[in-house]
Tab-separated table of C-alpha atoms in Angstrom:
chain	number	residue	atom	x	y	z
D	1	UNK	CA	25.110	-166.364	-104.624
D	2	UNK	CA	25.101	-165.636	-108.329
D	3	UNK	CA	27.531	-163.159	-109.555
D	4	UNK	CA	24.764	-160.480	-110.664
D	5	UNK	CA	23.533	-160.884	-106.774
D	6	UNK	CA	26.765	-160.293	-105.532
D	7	UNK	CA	27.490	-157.420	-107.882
D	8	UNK	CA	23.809	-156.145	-105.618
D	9	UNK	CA	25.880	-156.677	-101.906
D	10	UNK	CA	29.087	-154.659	-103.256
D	11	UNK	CA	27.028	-151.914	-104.154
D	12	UNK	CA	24.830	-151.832	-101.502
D	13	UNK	CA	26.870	-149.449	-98.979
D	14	UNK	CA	27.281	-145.999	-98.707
D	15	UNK	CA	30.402	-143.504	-97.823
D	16	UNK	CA	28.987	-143.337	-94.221
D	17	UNK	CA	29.990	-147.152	-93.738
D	18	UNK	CA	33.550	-146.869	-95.182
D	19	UNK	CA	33.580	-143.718	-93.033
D	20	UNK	CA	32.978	-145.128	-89.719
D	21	UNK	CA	34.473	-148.654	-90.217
D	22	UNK	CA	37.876	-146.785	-90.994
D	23	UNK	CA	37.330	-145.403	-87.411
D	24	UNK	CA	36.852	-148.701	-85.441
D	25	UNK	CA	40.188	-149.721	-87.006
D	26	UNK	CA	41.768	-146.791	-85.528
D	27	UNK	CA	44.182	-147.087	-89.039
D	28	UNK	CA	44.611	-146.232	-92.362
D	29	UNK	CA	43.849	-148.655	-95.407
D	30	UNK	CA	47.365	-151.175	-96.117
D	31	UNK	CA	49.657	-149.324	-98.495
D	32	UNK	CA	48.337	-151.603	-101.476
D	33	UNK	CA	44.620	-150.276	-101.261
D	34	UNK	CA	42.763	-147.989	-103.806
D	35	UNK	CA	41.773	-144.556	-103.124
D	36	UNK	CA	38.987	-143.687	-100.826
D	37	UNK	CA	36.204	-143.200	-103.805
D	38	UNK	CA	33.271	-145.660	-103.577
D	39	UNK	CA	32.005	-148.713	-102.387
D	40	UNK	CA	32.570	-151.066	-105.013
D	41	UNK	CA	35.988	-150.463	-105.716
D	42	UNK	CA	36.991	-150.567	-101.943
D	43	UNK	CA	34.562	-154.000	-101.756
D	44	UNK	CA	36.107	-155.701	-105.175
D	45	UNK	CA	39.130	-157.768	-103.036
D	46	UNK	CA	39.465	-158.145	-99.492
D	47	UNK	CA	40.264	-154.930	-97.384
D	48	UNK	CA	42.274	-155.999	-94.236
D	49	UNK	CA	43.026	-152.980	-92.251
D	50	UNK	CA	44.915	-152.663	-88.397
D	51	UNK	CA	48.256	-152.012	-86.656
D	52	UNK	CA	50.375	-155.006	-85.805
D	53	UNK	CA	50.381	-156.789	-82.197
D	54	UNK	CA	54.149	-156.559	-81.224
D	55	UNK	CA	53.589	-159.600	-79.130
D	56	UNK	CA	55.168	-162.934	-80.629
D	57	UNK	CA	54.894	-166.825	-80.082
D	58	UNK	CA	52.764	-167.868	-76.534
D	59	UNK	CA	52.005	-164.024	-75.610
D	60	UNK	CA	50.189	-163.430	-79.080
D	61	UNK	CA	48.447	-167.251	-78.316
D	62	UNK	CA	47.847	-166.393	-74.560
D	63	UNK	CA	45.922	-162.887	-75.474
D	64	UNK	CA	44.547	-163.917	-77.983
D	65	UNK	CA	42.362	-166.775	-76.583
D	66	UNK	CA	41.825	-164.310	-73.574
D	67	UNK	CA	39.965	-161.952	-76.268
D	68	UNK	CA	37.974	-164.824	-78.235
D	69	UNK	CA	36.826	-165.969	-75.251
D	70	UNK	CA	35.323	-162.769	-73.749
D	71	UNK	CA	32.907	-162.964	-76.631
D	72	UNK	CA	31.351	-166.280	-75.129
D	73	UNK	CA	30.187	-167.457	-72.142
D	74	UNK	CA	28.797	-171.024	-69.998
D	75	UNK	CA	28.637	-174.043	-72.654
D	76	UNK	CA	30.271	-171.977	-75.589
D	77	UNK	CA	32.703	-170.686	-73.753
D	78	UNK	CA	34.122	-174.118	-72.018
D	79	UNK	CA	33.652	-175.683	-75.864
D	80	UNK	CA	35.876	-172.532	-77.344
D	81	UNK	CA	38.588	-173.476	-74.404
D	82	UNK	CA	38.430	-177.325	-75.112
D	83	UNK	CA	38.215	-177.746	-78.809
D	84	UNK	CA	39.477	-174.532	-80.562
D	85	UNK	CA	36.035	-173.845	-82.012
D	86	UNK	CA	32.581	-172.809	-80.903
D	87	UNK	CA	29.350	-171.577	-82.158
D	88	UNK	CA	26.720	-169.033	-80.939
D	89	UNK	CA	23.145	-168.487	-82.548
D	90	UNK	CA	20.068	-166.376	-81.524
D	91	UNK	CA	17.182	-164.611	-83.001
D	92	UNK	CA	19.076	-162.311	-84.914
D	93	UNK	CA	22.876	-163.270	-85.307
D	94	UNK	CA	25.633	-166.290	-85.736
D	95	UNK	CA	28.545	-166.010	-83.771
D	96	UNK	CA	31.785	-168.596	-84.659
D	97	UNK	CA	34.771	-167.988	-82.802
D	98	UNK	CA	38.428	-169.885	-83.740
D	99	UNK	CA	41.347	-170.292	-81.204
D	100	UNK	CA	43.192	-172.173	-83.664
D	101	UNK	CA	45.352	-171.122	-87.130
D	102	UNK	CA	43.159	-170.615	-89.863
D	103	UNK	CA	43.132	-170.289	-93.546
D	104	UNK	CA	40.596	-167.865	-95.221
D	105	UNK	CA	39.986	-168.285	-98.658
D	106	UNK	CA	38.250	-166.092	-100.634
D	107	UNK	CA	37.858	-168.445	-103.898
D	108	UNK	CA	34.094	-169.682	-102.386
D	109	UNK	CA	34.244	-167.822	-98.415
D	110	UNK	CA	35.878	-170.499	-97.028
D	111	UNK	CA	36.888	-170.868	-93.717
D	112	UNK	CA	39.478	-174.228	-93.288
D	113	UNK	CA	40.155	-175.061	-89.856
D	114	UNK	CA	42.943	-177.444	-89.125
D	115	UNK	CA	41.044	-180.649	-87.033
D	116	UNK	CA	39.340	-183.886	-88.108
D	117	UNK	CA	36.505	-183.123	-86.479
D	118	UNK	CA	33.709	-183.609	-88.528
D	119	UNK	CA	31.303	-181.245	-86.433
D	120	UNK	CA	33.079	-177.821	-87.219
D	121	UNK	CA	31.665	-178.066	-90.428
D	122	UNK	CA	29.017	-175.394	-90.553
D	123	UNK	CA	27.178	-172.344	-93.026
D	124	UNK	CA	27.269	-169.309	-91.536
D	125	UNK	CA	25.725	-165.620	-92.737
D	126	UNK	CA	27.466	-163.094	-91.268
D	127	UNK	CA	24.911	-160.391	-90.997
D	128	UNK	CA	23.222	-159.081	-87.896
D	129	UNK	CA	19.801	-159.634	-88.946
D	130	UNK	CA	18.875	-163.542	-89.474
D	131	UNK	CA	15.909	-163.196	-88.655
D	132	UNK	CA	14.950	-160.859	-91.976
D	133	UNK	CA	14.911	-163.276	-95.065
D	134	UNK	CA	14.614	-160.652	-97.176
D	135	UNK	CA	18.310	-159.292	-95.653
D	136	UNK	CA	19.560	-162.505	-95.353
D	137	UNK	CA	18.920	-163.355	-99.123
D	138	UNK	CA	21.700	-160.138	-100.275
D	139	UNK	CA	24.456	-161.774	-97.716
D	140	UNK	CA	26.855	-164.148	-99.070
D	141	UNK	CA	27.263	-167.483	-97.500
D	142	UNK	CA	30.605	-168.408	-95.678
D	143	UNK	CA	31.908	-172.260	-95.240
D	144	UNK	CA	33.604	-173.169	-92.049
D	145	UNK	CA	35.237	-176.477	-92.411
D	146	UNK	CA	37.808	-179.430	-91.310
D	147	UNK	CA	40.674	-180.354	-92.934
D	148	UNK	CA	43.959	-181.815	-92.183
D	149	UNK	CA	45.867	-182.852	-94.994
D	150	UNK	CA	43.786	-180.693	-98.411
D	151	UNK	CA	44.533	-177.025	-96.897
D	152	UNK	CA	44.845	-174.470	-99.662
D	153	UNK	CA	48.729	-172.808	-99.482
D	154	UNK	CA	48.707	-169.536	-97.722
D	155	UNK	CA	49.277	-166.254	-99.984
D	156	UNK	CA	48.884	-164.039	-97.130
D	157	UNK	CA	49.962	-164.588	-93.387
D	158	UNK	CA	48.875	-162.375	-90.748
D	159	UNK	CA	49.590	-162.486	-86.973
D	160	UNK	CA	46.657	-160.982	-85.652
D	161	UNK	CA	42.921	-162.822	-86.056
D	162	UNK	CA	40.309	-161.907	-88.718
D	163	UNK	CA	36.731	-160.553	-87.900
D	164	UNK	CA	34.620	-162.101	-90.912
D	165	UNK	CA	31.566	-160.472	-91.706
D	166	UNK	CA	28.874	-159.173	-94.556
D	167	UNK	CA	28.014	-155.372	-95.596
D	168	UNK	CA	25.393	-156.744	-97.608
D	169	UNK	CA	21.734	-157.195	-96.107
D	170	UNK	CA	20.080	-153.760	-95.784
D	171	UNK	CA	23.166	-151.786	-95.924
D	172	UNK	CA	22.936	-149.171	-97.680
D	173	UNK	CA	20.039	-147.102	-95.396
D	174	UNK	CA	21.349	-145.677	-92.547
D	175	UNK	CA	19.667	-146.713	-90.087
D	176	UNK	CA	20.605	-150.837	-91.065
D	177	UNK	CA	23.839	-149.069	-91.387
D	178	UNK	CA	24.665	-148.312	-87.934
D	179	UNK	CA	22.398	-151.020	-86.656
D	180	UNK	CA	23.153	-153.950	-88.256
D	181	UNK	CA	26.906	-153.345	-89.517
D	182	UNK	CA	28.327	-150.577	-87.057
D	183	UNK	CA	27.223	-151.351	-83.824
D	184	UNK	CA	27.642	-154.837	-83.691
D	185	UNK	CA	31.260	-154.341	-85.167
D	186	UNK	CA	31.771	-152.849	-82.230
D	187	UNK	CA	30.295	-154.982	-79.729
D	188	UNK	CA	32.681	-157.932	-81.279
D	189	UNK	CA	35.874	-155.964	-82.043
D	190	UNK	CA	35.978	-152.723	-79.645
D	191	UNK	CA	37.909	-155.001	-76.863
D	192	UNK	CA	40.781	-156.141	-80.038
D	193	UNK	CA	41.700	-152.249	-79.587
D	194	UNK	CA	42.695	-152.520	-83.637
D	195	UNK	CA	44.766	-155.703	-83.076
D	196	UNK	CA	42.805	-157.784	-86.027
D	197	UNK	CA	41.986	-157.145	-89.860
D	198	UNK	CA	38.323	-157.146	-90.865
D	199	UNK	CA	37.428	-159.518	-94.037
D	200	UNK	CA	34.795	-158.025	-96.209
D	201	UNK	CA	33.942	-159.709	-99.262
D	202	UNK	CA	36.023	-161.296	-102.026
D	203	UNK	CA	36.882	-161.305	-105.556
D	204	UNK	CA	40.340	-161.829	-106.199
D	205	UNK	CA	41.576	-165.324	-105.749
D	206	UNK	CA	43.426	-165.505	-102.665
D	207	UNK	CA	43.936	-167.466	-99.478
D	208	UNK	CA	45.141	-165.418	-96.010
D	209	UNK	CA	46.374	-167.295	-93.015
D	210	UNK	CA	45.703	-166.347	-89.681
D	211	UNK	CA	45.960	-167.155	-85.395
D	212	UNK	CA	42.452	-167.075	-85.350
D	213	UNK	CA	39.071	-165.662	-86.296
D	214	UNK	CA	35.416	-164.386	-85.712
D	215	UNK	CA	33.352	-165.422	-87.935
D	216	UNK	CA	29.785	-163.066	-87.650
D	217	UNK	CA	28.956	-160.422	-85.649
D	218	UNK	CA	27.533	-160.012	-81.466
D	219	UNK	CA	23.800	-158.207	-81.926
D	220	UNK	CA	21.669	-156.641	-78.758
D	221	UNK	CA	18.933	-155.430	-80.902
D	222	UNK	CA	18.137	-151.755	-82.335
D	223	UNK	CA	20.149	-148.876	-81.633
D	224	UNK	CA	21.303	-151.255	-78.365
D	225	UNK	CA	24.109	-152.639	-76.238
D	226	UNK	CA	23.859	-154.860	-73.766
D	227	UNK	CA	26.315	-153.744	-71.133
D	228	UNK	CA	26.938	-157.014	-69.163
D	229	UNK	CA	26.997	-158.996	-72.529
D	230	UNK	CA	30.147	-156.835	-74.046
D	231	UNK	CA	34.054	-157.309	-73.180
D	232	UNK	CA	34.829	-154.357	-71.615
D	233	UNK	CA	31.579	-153.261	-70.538
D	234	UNK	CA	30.808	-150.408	-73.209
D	235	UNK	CA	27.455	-149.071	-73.588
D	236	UNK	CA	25.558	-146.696	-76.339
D	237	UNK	CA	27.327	-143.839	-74.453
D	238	UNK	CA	30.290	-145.431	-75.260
D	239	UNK	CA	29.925	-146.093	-78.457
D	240	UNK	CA	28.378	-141.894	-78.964
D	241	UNK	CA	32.103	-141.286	-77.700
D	242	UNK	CA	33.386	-143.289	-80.504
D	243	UNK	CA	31.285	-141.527	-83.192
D	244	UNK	CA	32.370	-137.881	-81.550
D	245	UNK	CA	35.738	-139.103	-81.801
D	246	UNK	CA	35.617	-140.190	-85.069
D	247	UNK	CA	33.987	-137.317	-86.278
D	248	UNK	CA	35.953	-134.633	-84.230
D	249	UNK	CA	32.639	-133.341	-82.425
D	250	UNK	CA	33.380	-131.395	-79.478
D	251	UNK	CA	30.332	-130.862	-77.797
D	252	UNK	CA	29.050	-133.800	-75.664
D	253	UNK	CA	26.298	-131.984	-73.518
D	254	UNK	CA	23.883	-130.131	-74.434
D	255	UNK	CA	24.308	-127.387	-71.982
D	256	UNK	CA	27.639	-126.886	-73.551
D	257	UNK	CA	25.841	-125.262	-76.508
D	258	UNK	CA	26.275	-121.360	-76.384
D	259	UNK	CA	23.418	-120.212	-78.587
D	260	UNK	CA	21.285	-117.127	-78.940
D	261	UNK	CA	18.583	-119.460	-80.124
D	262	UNK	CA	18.901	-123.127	-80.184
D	263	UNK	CA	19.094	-124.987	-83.391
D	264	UNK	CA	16.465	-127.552	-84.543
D	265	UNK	CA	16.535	-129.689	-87.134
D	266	UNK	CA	13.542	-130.618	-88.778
D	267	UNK	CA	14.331	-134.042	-91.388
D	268	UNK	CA	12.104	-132.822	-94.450
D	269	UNK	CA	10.933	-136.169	-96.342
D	270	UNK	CA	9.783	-135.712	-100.012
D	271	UNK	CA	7.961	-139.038	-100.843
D	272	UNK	CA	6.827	-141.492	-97.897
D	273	UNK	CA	5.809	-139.537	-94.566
D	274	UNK	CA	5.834	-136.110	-96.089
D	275	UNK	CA	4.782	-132.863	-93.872
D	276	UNK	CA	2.129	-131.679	-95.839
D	277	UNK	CA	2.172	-128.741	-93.823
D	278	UNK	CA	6.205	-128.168	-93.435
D	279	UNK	CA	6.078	-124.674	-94.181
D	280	UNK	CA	3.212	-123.835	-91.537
D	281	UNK	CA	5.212	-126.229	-89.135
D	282	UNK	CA	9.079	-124.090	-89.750
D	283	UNK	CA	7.000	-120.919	-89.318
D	284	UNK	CA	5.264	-121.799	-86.269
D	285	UNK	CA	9.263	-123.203	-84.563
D	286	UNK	CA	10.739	-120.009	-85.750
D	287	UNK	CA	8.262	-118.207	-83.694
D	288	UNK	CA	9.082	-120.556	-80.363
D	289	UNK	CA	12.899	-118.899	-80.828
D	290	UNK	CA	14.608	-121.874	-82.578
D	291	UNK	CA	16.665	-121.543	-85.186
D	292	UNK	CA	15.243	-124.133	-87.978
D	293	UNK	CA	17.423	-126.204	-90.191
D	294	UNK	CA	15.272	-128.160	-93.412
D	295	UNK	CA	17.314	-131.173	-93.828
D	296	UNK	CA	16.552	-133.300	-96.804
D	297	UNK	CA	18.350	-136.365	-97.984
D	298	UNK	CA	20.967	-134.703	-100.028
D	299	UNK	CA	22.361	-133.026	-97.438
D	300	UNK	CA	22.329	-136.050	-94.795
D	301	UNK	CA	24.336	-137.755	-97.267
D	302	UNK	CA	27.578	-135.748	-96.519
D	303	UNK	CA	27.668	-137.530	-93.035
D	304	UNK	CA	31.005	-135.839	-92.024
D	305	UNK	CA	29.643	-132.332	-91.653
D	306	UNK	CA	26.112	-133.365	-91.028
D	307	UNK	CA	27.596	-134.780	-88.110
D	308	UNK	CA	29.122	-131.868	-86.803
D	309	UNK	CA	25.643	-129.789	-87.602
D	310	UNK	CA	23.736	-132.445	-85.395
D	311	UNK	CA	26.757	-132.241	-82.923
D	312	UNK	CA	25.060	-128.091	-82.170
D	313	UNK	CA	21.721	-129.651	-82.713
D	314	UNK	CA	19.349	-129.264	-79.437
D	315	UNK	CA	16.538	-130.487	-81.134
D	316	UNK	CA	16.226	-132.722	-83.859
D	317	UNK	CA	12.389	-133.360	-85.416
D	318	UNK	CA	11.359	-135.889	-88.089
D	319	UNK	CA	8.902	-138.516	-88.788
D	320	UNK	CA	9.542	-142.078	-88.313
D	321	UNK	CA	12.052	-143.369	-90.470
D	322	UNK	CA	15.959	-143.966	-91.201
D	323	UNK	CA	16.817	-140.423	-90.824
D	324	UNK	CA	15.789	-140.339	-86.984
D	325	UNK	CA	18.772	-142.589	-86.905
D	326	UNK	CA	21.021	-139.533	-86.301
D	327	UNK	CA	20.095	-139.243	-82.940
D	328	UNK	CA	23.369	-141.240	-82.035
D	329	UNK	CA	25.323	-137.947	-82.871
D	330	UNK	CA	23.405	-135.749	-80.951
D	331	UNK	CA	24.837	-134.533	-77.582
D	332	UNK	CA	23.738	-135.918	-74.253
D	333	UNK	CA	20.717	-133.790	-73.126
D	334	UNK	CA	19.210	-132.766	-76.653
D	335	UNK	CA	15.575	-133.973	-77.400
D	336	UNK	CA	14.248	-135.954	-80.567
D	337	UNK	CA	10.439	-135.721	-81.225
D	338	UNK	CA	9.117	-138.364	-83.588
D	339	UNK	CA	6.062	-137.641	-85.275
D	340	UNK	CA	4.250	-141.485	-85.528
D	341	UNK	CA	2.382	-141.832	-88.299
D	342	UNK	CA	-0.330	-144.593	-88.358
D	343	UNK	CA	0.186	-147.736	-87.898
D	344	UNK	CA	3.929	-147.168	-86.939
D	345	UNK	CA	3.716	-147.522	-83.088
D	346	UNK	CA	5.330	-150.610	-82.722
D	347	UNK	CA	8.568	-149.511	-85.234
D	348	UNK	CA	8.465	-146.236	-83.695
D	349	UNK	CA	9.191	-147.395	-80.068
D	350	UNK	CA	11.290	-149.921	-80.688
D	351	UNK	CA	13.823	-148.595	-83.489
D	352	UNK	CA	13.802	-145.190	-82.100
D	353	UNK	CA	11.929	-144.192	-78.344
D	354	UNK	CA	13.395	-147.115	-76.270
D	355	UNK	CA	16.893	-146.589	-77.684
D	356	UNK	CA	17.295	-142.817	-76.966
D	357	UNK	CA	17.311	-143.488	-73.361
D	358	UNK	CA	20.154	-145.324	-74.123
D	359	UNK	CA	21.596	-143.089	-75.334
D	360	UNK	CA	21.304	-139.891	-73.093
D	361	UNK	CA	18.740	-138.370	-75.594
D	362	UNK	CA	15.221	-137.063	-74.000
D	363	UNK	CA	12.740	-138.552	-76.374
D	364	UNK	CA	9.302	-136.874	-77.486
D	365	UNK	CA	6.570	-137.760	-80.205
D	366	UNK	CA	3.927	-136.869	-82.055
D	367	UNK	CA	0.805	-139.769	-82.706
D	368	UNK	CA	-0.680	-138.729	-85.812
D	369	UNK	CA	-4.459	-138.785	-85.675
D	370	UNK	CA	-6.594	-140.392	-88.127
D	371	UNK	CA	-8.439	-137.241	-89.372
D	372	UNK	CA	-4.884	-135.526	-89.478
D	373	UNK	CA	-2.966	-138.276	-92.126
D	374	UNK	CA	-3.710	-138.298	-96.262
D	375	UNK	CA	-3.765	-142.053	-95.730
């Protein structure tokens, strides 16, 4: 990737990222790091961020094999427990999991792996979306390889294992956000309980050593976990517990709402998918007994008390698109309606209907008729 394209990735992300990856770490940024201001100062060097496993020598080994391995299973698995290294593919993400010491260097995302086998050498992108060229083409390439005797000299040594992966892609919109980048950080790295560092992407010429590594990130598909498929079990409830957590939102039903009248919020969109009749639509809620909150982009952006607003929210109303994507912070028991506009069924149920059950969200919508859209 040139360096104008990478310049592109580092830019990409938004606040909202940085906001929630600094709560699956369960930490604060290493004493060395720069102030929590913007994206591509906290992506120009590698960010490595966790508290220290007090275990030492076999323990640290014993665990953590136990840990790499509950991220595989049947031929992976018994190639990860015989050889030190193992690779998992699907539709939409690439999975490479180390047992062994590795080196990291960030001169070229390289991966070296200590062994003379040949067959560990392998490209992988570490984005949860492979199957989206245009995504795939913003995420840097990283080089997993063999060597025994030309390993780069360690700068850094660490004694917990790194999680490798891209915030490039479609970061940047929340919804690919929390899809693509959030969730499946947490399906990889929930069961680590903060015993790792996460590697980012690189500028600074460096090499860091570690026990071991994952190399991409575990995908279910939209707004989804798979709960059989995840070490430990955790599901989208799970992970709603996380985001309450790491938000500070106290209200996890619905019913616990004490209200006069309850609050709806209606996502106001100003270009695409714009209620031509938002005005008639506020006045006619008002008169059902809600109380109606207009939210437009600007004032999504400020996550950490939008979060809190949605936290009160019974029901949240929008048309299809990224901003529906805040139905993870809604309490259990609040209802999202989703307007579908045409030719949007398919996106509609898959990004947003199907995963609200999920969720513990009662789902509604809206088909727009062809004699009601300015199409």
């Amino acid at each position: 990737m040139g360096k104008e394209q990478k310049k592109l990735v580092l830019g990409a992300a938004s606040v909202v990222f940085l906001l929630l990856l600094t709560c699956l770490y369960a930490a604060l940024f290493t004493s060395n790091s720069m102030p929590f201001k913007s994206w591509k100062q906290k992506l120009s060097n590698w960010r490595s961020i966790g508290s220290k496993r007090p275990d030492e020598g076999m323990k640290v080994r014993d665990s953590l094999e136990f840990l790499l391995r509950r991220l595989v299973r049947g031929e992976d698995r018994i190639k990860l427990d015989t050889t030190g290294f193992s690779c998992h593919s699907d539709l939409h993400s690439e999975l490479c999991l180390v047992n062994k010491p590795v080196r990291i260097d960030d001169n070229g995302l390289t991966v070296y792996i200590p062994s003379s086998d040949s067959s560990i050498n392998r490209t992988v992108k570490p984005y949860a979306n492979r199957d989206d060229a245009t995504a795939m083409s913003r995420v840097s390439s990283v080089q997993i390889v063999n060597g025994d005797a030309d390993l780069p000299a360690c700068h850094f040594s660490h004694n917990v294992p790194a999680v490798v992966f891209c915030a490039g892609g479609f970061a940047g919109n929340l919804f690919h956000e929390i899809n693509e980048v959030i969730i499946p950080l947490f399906i990889t790295s929930r069961h680590f309980q903060s015993h790792l560092k996460f590697v980012i992407t690189d500028y600074k010429s460096c090499v860091h050593c570690f026990p071991g590594a994952v190399v991409g990130l575990k995908y279910h598909g939209n707004l989804a976990m798979n709960t059989t498929d995840i070490p430990g079990g955790y599901s989208m409830l799970d992970f709603k517990q996380f985001l309450r957590k790491c938000y500070n939102l106290k209200i996890k039903n619905v019913f616990e709402i004490k209200r006069e009248k309850p609050i709806l919020i209606l996502i106001s969109r100003q270009k695409s998918r714009k209620f031509l009749n938002e005005d008639e639509m506020v006045a006619m809620l008002v008169e059902l007994g809600f109380q109606v909150v207009v939210t437009r982009p600007e004032r999504m952006s400020n996550l950490n008390k939008f979060a809190k607003l949605l936290n009160s929210c019974s029901v949240l109303v929008g048309a299809h698109g990224a901003g529906l994507t805040n139905e993870v912070f809604l309490p259990s028991g609040a209802v999202v309606l989703q307007v579908v506009p045409l030719g949007l069924e398919w996106a509609s149920t898959n990004y947003f209907s199907a995963p609200a059950r999920g969720m513990g969200v009662q789902y509604l919508e809206y088909k727009i008729e062809p004699e009601e859209s300015s199409v």
